[in-house]
CSV table of C-alpha atoms and ligand atoms in Angstrom, one decimal:
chain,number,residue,atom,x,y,z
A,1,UNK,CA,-73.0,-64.1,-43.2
A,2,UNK,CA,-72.9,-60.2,-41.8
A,3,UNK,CA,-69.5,-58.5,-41.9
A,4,UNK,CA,-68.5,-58.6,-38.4
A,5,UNK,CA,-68.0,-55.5,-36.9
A,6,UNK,CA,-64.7,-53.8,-36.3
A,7,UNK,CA,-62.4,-52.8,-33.3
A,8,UNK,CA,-59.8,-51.0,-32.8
A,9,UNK,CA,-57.2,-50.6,-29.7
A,10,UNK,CA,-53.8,-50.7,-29.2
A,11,UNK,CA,-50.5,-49.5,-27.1
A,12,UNK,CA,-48.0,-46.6,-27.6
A,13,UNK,CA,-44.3,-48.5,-28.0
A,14,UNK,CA,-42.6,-46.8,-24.9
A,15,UNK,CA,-41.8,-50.3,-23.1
A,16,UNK,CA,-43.1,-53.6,-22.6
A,17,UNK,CA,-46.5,-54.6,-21.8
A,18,UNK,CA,-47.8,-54.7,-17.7
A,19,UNK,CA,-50.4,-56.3,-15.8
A,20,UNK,CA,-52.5,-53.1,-16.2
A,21,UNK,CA,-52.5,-53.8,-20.2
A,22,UNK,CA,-53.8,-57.3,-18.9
A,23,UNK,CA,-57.0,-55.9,-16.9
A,24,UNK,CA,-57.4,-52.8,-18.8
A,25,UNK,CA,-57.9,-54.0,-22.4
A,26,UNK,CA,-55.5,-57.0,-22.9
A,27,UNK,CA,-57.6,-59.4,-21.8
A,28,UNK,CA,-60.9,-58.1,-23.4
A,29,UNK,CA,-58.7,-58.4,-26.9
A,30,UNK,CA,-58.2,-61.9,-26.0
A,31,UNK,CA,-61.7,-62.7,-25.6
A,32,UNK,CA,-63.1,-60.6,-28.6
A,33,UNK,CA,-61.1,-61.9,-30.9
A,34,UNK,CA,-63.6,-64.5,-32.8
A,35,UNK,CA,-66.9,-62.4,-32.6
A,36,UNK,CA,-64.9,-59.4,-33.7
A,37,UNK,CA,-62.5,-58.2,-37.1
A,38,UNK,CA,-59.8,-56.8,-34.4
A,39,UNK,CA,-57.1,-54.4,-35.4
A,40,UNK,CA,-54.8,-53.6,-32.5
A,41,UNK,CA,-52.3,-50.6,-33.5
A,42,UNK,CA,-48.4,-50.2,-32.3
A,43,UNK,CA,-48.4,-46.7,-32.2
A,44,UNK,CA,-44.8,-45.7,-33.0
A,45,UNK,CA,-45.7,-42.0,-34.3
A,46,UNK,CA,-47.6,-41.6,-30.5
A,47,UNK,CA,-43.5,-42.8,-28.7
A,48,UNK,CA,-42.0,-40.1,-31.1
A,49,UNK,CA,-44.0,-37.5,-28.1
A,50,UNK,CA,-41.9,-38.3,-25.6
A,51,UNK,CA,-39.0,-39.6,-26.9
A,52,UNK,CA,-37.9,-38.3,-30.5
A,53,UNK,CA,-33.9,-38.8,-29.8
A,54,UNK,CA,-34.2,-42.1,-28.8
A,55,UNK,CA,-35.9,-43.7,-32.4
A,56,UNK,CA,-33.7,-47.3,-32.0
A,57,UNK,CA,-35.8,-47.8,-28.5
A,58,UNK,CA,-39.0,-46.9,-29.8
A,59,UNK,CA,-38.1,-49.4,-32.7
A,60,UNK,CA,-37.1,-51.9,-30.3
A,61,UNK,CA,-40.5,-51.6,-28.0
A,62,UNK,CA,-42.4,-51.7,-31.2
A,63,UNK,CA,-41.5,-55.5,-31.7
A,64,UNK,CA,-41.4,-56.0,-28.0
A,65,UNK,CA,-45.0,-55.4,-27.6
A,66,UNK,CA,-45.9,-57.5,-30.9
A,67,UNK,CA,-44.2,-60.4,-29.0
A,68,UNK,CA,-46.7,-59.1,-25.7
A,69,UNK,CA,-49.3,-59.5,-27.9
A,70,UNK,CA,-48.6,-63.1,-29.4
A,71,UNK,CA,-47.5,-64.4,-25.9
A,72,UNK,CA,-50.8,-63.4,-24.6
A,73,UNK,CA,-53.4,-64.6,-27.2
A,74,UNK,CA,-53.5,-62.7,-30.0
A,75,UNK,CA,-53.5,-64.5,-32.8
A,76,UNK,CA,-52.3,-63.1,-36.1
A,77,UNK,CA,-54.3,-65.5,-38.1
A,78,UNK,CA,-57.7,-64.0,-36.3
A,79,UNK,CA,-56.7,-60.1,-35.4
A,80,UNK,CA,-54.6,-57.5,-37.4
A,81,UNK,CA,-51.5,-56.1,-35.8
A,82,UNK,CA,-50.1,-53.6,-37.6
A,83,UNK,CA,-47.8,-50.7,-36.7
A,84,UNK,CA,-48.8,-47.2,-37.2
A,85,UNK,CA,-46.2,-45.7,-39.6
A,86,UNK,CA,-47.4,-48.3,-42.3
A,87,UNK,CA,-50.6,-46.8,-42.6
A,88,UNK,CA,-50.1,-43.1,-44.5
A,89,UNK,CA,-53.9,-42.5,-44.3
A,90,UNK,CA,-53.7,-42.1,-40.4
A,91,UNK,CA,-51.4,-39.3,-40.9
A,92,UNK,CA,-53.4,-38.0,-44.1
A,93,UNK,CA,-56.9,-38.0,-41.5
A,94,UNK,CA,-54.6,-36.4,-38.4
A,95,UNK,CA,-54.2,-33.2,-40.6
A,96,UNK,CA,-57.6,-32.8,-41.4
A,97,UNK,CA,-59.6,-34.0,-38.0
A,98,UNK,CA,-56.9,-31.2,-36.4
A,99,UNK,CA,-59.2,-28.4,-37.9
A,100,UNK,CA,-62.2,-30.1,-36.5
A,101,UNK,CA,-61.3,-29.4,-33.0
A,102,UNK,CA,-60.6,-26.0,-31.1
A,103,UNK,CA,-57.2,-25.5,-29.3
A,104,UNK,CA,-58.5,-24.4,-26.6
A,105,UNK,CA,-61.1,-27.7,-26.5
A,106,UNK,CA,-57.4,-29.8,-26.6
A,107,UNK,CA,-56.0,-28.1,-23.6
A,108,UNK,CA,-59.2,-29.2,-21.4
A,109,UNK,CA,-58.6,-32.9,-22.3
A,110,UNK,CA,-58.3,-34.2,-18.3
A,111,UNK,CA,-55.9,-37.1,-19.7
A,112,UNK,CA,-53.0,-34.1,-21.2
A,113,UNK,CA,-52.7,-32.7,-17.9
A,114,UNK,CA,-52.2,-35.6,-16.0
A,115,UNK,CA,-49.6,-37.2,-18.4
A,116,UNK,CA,-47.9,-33.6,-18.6
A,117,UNK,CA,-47.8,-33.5,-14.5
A,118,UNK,CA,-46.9,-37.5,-14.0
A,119,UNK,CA,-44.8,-37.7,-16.6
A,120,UNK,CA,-42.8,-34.7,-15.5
A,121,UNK,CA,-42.4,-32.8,-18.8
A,122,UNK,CA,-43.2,-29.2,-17.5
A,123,UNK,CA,-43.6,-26.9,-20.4
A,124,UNK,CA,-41.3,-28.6,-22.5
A,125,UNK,CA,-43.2,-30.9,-24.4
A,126,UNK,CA,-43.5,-31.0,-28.6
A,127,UNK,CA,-46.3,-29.3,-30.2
A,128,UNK,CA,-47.0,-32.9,-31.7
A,129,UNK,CA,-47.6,-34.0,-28.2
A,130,UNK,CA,-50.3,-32.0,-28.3
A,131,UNK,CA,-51.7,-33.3,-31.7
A,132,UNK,CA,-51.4,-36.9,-30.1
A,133,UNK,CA,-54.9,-37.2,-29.2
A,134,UNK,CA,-56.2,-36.0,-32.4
A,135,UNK,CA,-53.7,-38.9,-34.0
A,136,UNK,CA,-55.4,-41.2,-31.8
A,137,UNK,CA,-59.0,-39.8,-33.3
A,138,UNK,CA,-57.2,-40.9,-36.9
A,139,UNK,CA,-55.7,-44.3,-35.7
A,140,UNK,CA,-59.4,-44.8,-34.4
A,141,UNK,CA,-61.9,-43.7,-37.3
A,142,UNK,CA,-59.2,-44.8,-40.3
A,143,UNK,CA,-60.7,-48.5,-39.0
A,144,UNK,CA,-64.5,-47.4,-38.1
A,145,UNK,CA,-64.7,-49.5,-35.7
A,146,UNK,CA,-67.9,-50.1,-33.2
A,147,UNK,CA,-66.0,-50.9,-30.3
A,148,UNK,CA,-62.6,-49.6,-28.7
A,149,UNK,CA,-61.0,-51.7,-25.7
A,150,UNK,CA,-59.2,-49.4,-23.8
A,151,UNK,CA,-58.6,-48.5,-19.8
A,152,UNK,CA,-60.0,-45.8,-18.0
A,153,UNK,CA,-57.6,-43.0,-18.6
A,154,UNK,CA,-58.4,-43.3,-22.6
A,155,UNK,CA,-62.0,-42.3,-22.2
A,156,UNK,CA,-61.1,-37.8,-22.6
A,157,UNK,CA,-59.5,-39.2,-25.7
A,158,UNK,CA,-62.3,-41.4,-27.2
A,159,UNK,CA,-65.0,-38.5,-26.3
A,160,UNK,CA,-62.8,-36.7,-28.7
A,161,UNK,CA,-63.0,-39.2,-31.1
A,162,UNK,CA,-66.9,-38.8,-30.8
A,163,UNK,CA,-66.9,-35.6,-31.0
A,164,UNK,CA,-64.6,-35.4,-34.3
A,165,UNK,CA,-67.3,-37.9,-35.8
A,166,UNK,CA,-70.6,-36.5,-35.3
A,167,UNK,CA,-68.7,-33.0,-36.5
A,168,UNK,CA,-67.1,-34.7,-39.5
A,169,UNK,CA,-70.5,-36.8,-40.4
A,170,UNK,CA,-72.7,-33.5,-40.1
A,171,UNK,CA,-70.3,-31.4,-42.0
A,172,UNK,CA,-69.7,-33.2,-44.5
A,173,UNK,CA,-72.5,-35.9,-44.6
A,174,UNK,CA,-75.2,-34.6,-44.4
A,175,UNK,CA,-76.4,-35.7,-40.9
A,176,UNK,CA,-78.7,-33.9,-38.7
A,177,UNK,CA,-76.8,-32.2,-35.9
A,178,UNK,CA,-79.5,-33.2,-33.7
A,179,UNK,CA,-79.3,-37.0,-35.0
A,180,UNK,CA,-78.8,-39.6,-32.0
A,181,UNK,CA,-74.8,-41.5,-32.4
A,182,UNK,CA,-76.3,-44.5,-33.1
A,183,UNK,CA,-78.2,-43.3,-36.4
A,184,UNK,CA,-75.2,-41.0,-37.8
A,185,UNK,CA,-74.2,-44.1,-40.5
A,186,UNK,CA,-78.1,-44.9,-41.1
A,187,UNK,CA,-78.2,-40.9,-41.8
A,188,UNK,CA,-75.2,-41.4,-44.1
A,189,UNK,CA,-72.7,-40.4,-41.7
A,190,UNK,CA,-69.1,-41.9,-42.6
A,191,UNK,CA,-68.2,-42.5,-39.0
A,192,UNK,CA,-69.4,-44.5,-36.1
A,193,UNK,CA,-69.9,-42.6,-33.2
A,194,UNK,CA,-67.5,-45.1,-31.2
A,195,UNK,CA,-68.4,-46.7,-28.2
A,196,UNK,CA,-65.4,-47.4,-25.5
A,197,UNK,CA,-65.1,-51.0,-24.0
A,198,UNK,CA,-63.5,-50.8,-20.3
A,199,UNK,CA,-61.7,-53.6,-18.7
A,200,UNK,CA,-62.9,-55.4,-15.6
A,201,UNK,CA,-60.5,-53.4,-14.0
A,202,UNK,CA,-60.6,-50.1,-15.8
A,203,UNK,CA,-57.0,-48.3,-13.7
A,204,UNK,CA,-55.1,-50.7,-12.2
A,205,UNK,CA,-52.5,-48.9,-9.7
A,206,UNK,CA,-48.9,-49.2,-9.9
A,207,UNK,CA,-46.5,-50.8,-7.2
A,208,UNK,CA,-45.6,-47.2,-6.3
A,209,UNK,CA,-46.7,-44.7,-3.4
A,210,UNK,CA,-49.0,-42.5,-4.2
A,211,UNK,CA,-48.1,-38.5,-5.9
A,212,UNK,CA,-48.6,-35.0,-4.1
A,213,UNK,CA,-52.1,-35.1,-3.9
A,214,UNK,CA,-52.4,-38.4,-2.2
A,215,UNK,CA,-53.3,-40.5,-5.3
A,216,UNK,CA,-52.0,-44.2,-6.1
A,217,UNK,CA,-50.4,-43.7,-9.5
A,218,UNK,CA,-52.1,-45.9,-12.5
A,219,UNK,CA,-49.6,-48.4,-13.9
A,220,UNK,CA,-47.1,-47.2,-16.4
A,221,UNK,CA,-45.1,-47.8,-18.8
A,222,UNK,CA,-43.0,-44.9,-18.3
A,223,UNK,CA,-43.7,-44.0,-14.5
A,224,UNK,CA,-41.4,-47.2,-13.6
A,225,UNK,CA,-43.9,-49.0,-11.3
A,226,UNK,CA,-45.0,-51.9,-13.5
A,227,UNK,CA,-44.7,-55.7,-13.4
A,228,UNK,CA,-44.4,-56.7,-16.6
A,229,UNK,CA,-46.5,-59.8,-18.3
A,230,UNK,CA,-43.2,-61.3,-19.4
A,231,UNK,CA,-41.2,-60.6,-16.3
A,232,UNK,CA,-38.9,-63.6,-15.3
A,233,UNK,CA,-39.2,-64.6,-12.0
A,234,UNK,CA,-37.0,-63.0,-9.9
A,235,UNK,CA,-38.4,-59.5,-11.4
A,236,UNK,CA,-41.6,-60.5,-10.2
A,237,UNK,CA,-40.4,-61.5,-7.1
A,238,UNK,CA,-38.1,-58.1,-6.6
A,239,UNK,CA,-41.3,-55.9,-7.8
A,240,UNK,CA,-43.9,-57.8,-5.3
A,241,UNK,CA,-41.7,-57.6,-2.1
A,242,UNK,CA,-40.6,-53.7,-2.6
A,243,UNK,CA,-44.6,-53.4,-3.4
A,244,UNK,CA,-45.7,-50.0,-1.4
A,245,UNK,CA,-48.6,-51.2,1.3
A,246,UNK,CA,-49.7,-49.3,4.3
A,247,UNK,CA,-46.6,-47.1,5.2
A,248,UNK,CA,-48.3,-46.9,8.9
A,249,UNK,CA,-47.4,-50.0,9.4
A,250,UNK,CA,-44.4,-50.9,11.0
A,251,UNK,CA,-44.9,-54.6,12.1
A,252,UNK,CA,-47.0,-57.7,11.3
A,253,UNK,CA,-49.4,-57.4,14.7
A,254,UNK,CA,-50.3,-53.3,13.9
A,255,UNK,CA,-53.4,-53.2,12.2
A,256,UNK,CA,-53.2,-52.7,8.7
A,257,UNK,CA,-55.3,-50.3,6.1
A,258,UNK,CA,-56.3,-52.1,3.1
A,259,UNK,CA,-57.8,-49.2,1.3
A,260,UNK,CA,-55.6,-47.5,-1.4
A,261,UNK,CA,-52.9,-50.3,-0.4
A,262,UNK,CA,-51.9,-51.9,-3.8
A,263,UNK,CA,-51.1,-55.6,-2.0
A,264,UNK,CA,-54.7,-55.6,-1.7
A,265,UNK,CA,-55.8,-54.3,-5.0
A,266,UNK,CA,-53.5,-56.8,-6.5
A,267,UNK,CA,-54.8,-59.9,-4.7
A,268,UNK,CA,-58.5,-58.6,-5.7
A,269,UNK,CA,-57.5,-58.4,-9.0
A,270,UNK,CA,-55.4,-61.7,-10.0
A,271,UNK,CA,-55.9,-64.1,-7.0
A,272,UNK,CA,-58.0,-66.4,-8.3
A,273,UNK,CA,-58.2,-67.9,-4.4
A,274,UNK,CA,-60.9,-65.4,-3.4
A,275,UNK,CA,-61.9,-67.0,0.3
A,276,UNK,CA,-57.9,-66.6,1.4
A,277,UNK,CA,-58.1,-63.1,0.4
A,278,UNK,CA,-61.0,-62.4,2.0
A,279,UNK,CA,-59.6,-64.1,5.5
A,280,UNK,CA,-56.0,-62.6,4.9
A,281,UNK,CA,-57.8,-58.9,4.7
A,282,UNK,CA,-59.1,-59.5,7.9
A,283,UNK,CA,-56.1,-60.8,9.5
A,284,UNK,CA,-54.4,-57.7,7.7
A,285,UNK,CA,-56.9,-55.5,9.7
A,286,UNK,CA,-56.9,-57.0,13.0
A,287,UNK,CA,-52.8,-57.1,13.3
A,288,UNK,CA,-52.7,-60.8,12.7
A,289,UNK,CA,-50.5,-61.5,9.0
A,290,UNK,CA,-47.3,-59.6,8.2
A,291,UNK,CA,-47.2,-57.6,4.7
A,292,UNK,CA,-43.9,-60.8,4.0
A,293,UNK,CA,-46.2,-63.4,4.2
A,294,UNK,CA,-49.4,-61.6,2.0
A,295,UNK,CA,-46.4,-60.2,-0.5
A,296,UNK,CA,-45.3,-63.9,-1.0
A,297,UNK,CA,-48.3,-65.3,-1.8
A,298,UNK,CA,-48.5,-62.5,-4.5
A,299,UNK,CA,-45.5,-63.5,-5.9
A,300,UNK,CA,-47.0,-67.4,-6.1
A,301,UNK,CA,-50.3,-65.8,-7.8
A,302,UNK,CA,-48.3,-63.4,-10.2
A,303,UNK,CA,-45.6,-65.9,-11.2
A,304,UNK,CA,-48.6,-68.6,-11.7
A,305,UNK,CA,-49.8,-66.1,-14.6
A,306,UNK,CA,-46.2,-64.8,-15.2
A,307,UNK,CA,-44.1,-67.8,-16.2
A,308,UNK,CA,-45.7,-69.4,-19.4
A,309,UNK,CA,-45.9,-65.9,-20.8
A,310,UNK,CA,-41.9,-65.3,-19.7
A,311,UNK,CA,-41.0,-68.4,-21.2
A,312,UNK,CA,-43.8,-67.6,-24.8
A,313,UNK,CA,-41.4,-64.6,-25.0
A,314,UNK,CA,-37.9,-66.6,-25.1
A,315,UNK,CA,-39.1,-68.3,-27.6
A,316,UNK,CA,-40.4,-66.3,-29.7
A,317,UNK,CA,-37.4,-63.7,-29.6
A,318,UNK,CA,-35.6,-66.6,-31.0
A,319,UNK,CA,-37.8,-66.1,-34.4
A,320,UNK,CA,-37.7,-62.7,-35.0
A,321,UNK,CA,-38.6,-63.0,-39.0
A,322,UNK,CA,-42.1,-64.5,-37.6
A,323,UNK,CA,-42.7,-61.3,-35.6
A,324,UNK,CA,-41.7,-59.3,-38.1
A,325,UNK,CA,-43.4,-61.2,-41.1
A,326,UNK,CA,-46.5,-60.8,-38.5
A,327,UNK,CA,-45.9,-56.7,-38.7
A,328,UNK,CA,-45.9,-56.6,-42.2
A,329,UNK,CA,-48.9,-59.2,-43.6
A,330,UNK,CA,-50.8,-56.9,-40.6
A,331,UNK,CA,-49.8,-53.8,-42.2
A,332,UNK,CA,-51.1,-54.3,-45.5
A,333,UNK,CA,-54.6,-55.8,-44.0
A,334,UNK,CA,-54.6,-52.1,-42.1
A,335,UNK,CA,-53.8,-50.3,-45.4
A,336,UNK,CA,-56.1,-52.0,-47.3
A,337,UNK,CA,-59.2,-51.0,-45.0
A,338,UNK,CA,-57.7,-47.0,-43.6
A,339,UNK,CA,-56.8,-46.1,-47.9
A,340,UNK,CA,-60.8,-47.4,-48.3
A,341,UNK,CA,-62.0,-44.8,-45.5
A,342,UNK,CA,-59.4,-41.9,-46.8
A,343,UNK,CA,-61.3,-42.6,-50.5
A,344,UNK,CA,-65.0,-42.1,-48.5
A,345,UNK,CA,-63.3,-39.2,-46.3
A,346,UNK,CA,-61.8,-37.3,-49.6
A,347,UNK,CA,-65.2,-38.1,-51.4
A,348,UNK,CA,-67.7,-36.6,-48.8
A,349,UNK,CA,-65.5,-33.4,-48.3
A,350,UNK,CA,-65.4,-33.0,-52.5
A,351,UNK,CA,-61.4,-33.2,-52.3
A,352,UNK,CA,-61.5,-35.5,-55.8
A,353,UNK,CA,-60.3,-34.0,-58.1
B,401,ATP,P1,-47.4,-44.7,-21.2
B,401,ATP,O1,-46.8,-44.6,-19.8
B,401,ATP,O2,-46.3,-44.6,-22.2
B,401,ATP,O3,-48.5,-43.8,-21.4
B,401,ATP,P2,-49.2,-46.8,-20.6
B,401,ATP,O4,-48.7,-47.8,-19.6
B,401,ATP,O5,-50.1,-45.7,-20.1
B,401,ATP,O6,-47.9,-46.2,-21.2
B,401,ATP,P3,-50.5,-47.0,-23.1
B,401,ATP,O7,-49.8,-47.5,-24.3
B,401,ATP,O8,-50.7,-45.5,-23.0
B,401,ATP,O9,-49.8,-47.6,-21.8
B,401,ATP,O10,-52.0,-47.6,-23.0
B,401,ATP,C1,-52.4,-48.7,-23.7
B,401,ATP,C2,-53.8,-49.2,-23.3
B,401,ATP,O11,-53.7,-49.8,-22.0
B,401,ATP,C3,-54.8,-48.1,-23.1
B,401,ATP,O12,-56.1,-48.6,-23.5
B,401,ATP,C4,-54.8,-47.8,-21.6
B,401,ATP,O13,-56.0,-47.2,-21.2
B,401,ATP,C5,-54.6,-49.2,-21.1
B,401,ATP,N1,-53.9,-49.1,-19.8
B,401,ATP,C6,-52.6,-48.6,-19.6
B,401,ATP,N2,-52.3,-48.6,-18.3
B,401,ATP,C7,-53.4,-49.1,-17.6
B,401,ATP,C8,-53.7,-49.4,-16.3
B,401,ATP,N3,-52.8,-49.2,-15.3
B,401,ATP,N4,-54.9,-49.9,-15.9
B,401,ATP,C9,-55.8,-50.2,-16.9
B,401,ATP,N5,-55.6,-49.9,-18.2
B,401,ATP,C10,-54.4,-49.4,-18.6
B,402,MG,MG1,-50.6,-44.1,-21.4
């Protein structure tokens, strides 16, 4: 049998898991899981960004998102999960892949400015918030993975990631620089040139308005405009009917917008019902449904999806060990395969002494 080949995703612990996990990555995870040796991160080190002085909440989001992942699919007996400050070898590859990249190549990334401007942190971010995409480089290549699930707003990050390769591979490997990605390990490279795997939706929007410049705000975990996959009800319920829609719209006969209107990319996305979305958009148009009557058939749809995973989560917080005893066995599977590439990395750049 040929080794299956590797992937590697995961989530940055700064809350519990939405509906844009779901589309974005989540549910790709899911479905990978047999063909695939998964390893799906919780990256602690990433939380430490943004929220240094609160280290009890990023401990407490770490095992929240372990239980997201059980109560979705993920199964620990198929997939590694594994927390990132197990694994020393990530840090040990974040030091060195930081001289493979130029500053001012950092500060261009599209995805730092638009978590520095929606995220509100001005000029008064860490220097290791900075280094956080070249961390995500390590968290990546420490596996060597062929594939990485992610949504669309990781894509600056994983170009970096291919970037770092082809520079480490022709450095210190040997490899032609004009070699095509998909012959660097043929050539001798160490790492794959990764290739990103996008959801089948690749930014789901948030239930907010949208920001200055007129754009709908992606989901997020910190930007408070999520609906969690293990909501209970009536947070589901709450989040659905204060929903932004078409803010024209004063009454159920004026004729509604369904472009950049959430209700609508929400029913597109999870209602499975597709002809009474199609009619209801039209009705929407023509003056003819009120926003009360499409927002509570959201609520039906969401909860639909919602509920078994709401009640996966009581039970599990019931067995903590099990979660925990997860984290650990996943750790040392992680270890075992990030100290192997630390051995190649040290090797090609002569570092054994
Ligand atoms: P934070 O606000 O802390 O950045 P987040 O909600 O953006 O949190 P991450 O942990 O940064 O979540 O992202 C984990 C994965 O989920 C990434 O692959 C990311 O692209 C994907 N993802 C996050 N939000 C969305 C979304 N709204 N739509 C599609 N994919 C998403
Ligand atoms: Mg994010």
């Amino acid at each position: 049998m040929p080794e299956k080949q590797r992937i590697l995703t995961g989530d940055t612990p700064t809350g519990r898991l939405h509906l844009g996990h779901w589309v974005g990555s989540l549910e790709n995870r899911v479905l990978m899981q047999d063909e695939y040796d998964c390893y799906f991160i919780l990256a602690n080190i990433h939380a430490l960004t943004t929220r240094a002085e609160h280290p009890e909440k990023i401990y407490q989001d770490t095992l929240d998102i372990a239980i997201d992942f059980l109560c979705t699919g993920i199964d620990p007996q198929k997939s590694c999960i594994f927390v990132q400050s197990d694994i020393p070898a990530i840090s040990e590859l974040t030091f060195i892949f930081s001289m493979l990249i130029p500053f001012p190549r950092l500060m261009r990334n599209p995805t730092i400015k638009d978590e520095i401007r929606d995220k509100g942190l001005g000029d008064s971010y860490p220097f290791g918030f900075l280094l956080y995409p070249i961390g995500q480089v390590a968290d990546i290549l420490a596996f060597r993975p062929a594939l990485v699930p992610v949504g669309e707003d990781q894509i600056p990050h994983l170009e970096m990631t291919r970037e770092v390769a082809r520079r480490f591979n022709q450095l210190y490997c040997g490899v032609d620089p004009h070699s095509e990605d998909a012959k660097h390990i043929a050539e001798g490279g160490l790492f794959p040139i990764i290739e990103p795997k996008l959801g089948r939706v690749k930014r789901l929007v948030g239930t907010g308005g949208p920001n200055e410049q007129g754009q709908l705000l992606k989901m997020s975990k910190s930007l408070n405009n999520s609906i969690l996959l293990t909501d209970d009800a009536d947070s589901v319920q709450r989040k659905v009917m204060a929903m932004y829609t078409d803010p024209k719209r004063l009454k159920a006969t004026d004729p509604g917008s369904i472009d950049n209107n959430p209700l609508w990319i929400f029913h597109d996305t999870f209602n499975p019902d597709k002809a009474w979305v199609t009619e209801a958009k039209a009705r929407y148009q023509a003056g003819n449904i009120g926003d009360v009557e499409c927002k509570k058939r959201l609520v039906e749809v969401l909860t639909a999806f919602i509920a078994p995973l709401h009640q996966k989560r009581l039970d599990l917080e019931k067995n903590m060990d099990y979660v925990k005893d997860v984290l650990r066995k996943g750790s040392e599977k992680a270890n075992h395969t990030a100290d192997e590439t630390m051995r190649l990395a040290k090797g090609a750049m002569h570092q054994v002494f």
